[in-house]
Amino acid sequence: MTDSPYASAPRITVLPVQPGDPPFRIVEIDGEVIGSATAMTDVLIAAAAAGIPVHDLDDPAVVRWVGGGKLSWMPH
């Protein structure tokens, strides 16, 4: 795949794990914070609520994972 200056950013961004009980990650959709997630299923639920179909959580065109991938849910 070639990088294009016209490629759009993914609509969903999942920020790094934050310490808490339980640890959580902030989820943004279209640049706005919509809430937190404690598991990848929470990300899927948020996407569905926003009407965004997600067929592959590893697709960087769909979800941007910051500070770890879909399996990172514990603080470092």
C-alpha atoms as an extended CHARMM CRD file, in Angstrom:
* protein
*
        76  EXT
         1         1  MET       CA              0.0000000000        0.0000000000        0.0000000000  PROA      1               0.0000000000
         2         2  THR       CA              1.3200000000        3.4150000000       -0.8940000000  PROA      2               0.0000000000
         3         3  ASP       CA              1.0230000000        6.3320000000        1.4990000000  PROA      3               0.0000000000
         4         4  SER       CA             -1.1580000000        9.0120000000        0.0100000000  PROA      4               0.0000000000
         5         5  PRO       CA             -1.4850000000       12.6300000000        1.1420000000  PROA      5               0.0000000000
         6         6  TYR       CA             -5.2060000000       12.1960000000        0.4710000000  PROA      6               0.0000000000
         7         7  ALA       CA             -5.6950000000        9.1990000000        2.7560000000  PROA      7               0.0000000000
         8         8  SER       CA             -8.1960000000        9.9040000000        5.4790000000  PROA      8               0.0000000000
         9         9  ALA       CA             -7.4980000000        9.2590000000        9.1310000000  PROA      9               0.0000000000
        10        10  PRO       CA             -9.4280000000        6.4660000000       10.8400000000  PROA      10              0.0000000000
        11        11  ARG       CA            -12.6330000000        7.6220000000       12.5100000000  PROA      11              0.0000000000
        12        12  ILE       CA            -11.8580000000        5.7060000000       15.7280000000  PROA      12              0.0000000000
        13        13  THR       CA             -8.8380000000        6.4130000000       17.9430000000  PROA      13              0.0000000000
        14        14  VAL       CA             -8.1270000000        4.4240000000       21.0960000000  PROA      14              0.0000000000
        15        15  LEU       CA             -5.6850000000        6.2180000000       23.4090000000  PROA      15              0.0000000000
        16        16  PRO       CA             -3.1050000000        4.6060000000       25.7550000000  PROA      16              0.0000000000
        17        17  VAL       CA             -4.1050000000        2.6210000000       28.8260000000  PROA      17              0.0000000000
        18        18  GLN       CA             -4.8160000000        4.7210000000       31.9180000000  PROA      18              0.0000000000
        19        19  PRO       CA             -4.3880000000        3.3550000000       35.4390000000  PROA      19              0.0000000000
        20        20  GLY       CA             -7.6320000000        2.7280000000       37.2170000000  PROA      20              0.0000000000
        21        21  ASP       CA             -9.7240000000       -0.0080000000       38.7280000000  PROA      21              0.0000000000
        22        22  PRO       CA            -10.1230000000       -1.4140000000       36.1350000000  PROA      22              0.0000000000
        23        23  PRO       CA             -7.5630000000        0.1380000000       33.7670000000  PROA      23              0.0000000000
        24        24  PHE       CA             -9.2010000000        1.8730000000       30.8050000000  PROA      24              0.0000000000
        25        25  ARG       CA             -8.5320000000        3.5610000000       27.4730000000  PROA      25              0.0000000000
        26        26  ILE       CA            -10.1760000000        6.7350000000       26.1930000000  PROA      26              0.0000000000
        27        27  VAL       CA            -12.0170000000        6.2930000000       22.8920000000  PROA      27              0.0000000000
        28        28  GLU       CA            -12.4130000000        9.0780000000       20.3510000000  PROA      28              0.0000000000
        29        29  ILE       CA            -14.7010000000        8.9990000000       17.3350000000  PROA      29              0.0000000000
        30        30  ASP       CA            -14.2830000000       11.6630000000       14.6770000000  PROA      30              0.0000000000
        31        31  GLY       CA            -11.9290000000       13.5520000000       17.0000000000  PROA      31              0.0000000000
        32        32  GLU       CA            -14.3520000000       13.7420000000       19.9280000000  PROA      32              0.0000000000
        33        33  VAL       CA            -14.0270000000       11.8130000000       23.1850000000  PROA      33              0.0000000000
        34        34  ILE       CA            -17.0350000000        9.5250000000       23.4280000000  PROA      34              0.0000000000
        35        35  GLY       CA            -16.0600000000        7.6170000000       26.5610000000  PROA      35              0.0000000000
        36        36  SER       CA            -13.7700000000        4.9540000000       27.9220000000  PROA      36              0.0000000000
        37        37  ALA       CA            -13.2260000000        1.2850000000       27.1900000000  PROA      37              0.0000000000
        38        38  THR       CA            -11.9780000000       -1.4900000000       29.4320000000  PROA      38              0.0000000000
        39        39  ALA       CA            -11.8840000000       -4.1160000000       26.6560000000  PROA      39              0.0000000000
        40        40  MET       CA            -11.9190000000       -4.3010000000       22.8670000000  PROA      40              0.0000000000
        41        41  THR       CA            -15.6230000000       -5.1860000000       22.9730000000  PROA      41              0.0000000000
        42        42  ASP       CA            -16.2960000000       -1.7040000000       24.4010000000  PROA      42              0.0000000000
        43        43  VAL       CA            -14.6140000000       -0.2370000000       21.3040000000  PROA      43              0.0000000000
        44        44  LEU       CA            -16.8710000000       -2.3240000000       19.0660000000  PROA      44              0.0000000000
        45        45  ILE       CA            -19.9610000000       -1.2410000000       21.0060000000  PROA      45              0.0000000000
        46        46  ALA       CA            -18.9700000000        2.4360000000       20.7000000000  PROA      46              0.0000000000
        47        47  ALA       CA            -18.3630000000        2.0230000000       16.9640000000  PROA      47              0.0000000000
        48        48  ALA       CA            -21.7480000000        0.3710000000       16.4800000000  PROA      48              0.0000000000
        49        49  ALA       CA            -23.4800000000        3.1330000000       18.4530000000  PROA      49              0.0000000000
        50        50  ALA       CA            -21.8570000000        5.6770000000       16.1180000000  PROA      50              0.0000000000
        51        51  GLY       CA            -22.9000000000        3.6830000000       13.0580000000  PROA      51              0.0000000000
        52        52  ILE       CA            -19.3400000000        2.7190000000       12.1080000000  PROA      52              0.0000000000
        53        53  PRO       CA            -18.9800000000       -0.8320000000       10.8150000000  PROA      53              0.0000000000
        54        54  VAL       CA            -15.8060000000       -2.4930000000       12.0990000000  PROA      54              0.0000000000
        55        55  HSD       CA            -14.8810000000       -5.7690000000       10.4340000000  PROA      55              0.0000000000
        56        56  ASP       CA            -11.2270000000       -5.8260000000       11.5110000000  PROA      56              0.0000000000
        57        57  LEU       CA             -9.8750000000       -4.1090000000       14.6360000000  PROA      57              0.0000000000
        58        58  ASP       CA             -6.3630000000       -4.4930000000       13.2120000000  PROA      58              0.0000000000
        59        59  ASP       CA             -7.1670000000       -2.3970000000       10.1170000000  PROA      59              0.0000000000
        60        60  PRO       CA             -5.3360000000        0.9420000000       10.5750000000  PROA      60              0.0000000000
        61        61  ALA       CA             -7.7850000000        2.5780000000        8.1610000000  PROA      61              0.0000000000
        62        62  VAL       CA            -10.5770000000        1.8660000000       10.6610000000  PROA      62              0.0000000000
        63        63  VAL       CA             -9.0240000000        2.0760000000       14.1570000000  PROA      63              0.0000000000
        64        64  ARG       CA             -5.8910000000        3.8510000000       15.3500000000  PROA      64              0.0000000000
        65        65  TRP       CA             -4.4700000000        2.2350000000       18.4870000000  PROA      65              0.0000000000
        66        66  VAL       CA             -2.1740000000        4.5730000000       20.4320000000  PROA      66              0.0000000000
        67        67  GLY       CA              0.1850000000        3.1010000000       23.0200000000  PROA      67              0.0000000000
        68        68  GLY       CA             -0.5590000000       -0.5460000000       22.2970000000  PROA      68              0.0000000000
        69        69  GLY       CA             -2.8540000000       -2.6510000000       20.1700000000  PROA      69              0.0000000000
        70        70  LYS       CA             -6.2460000000       -4.1880000000       20.7450000000  PROA      70              0.0000000000
        71        71  LEU       CA             -4.8520000000       -6.6300000000       23.3210000000  PROA      71              0.0000000000
        72        72  SER       CA             -3.1730000000       -3.9630000000       25.5070000000  PROA      72              0.0000000000
        73        73  TRP       CA             -5.4150000000       -3.2370000000       28.4680000000  PROA      73              0.0000000000
        74        74  MET       CA             -2.9580000000       -3.1210000000       31.3870000000  PROA      74              0.0000000000
        75        75  PRO       CA             -0.7870000000       -0.0600000000       32.2270000000  PROA      75              0.0000000000
        76        76  HSD       CA              2.9550000000       -0.4500000000       31.7230000000  PROA      76              0.0000000000
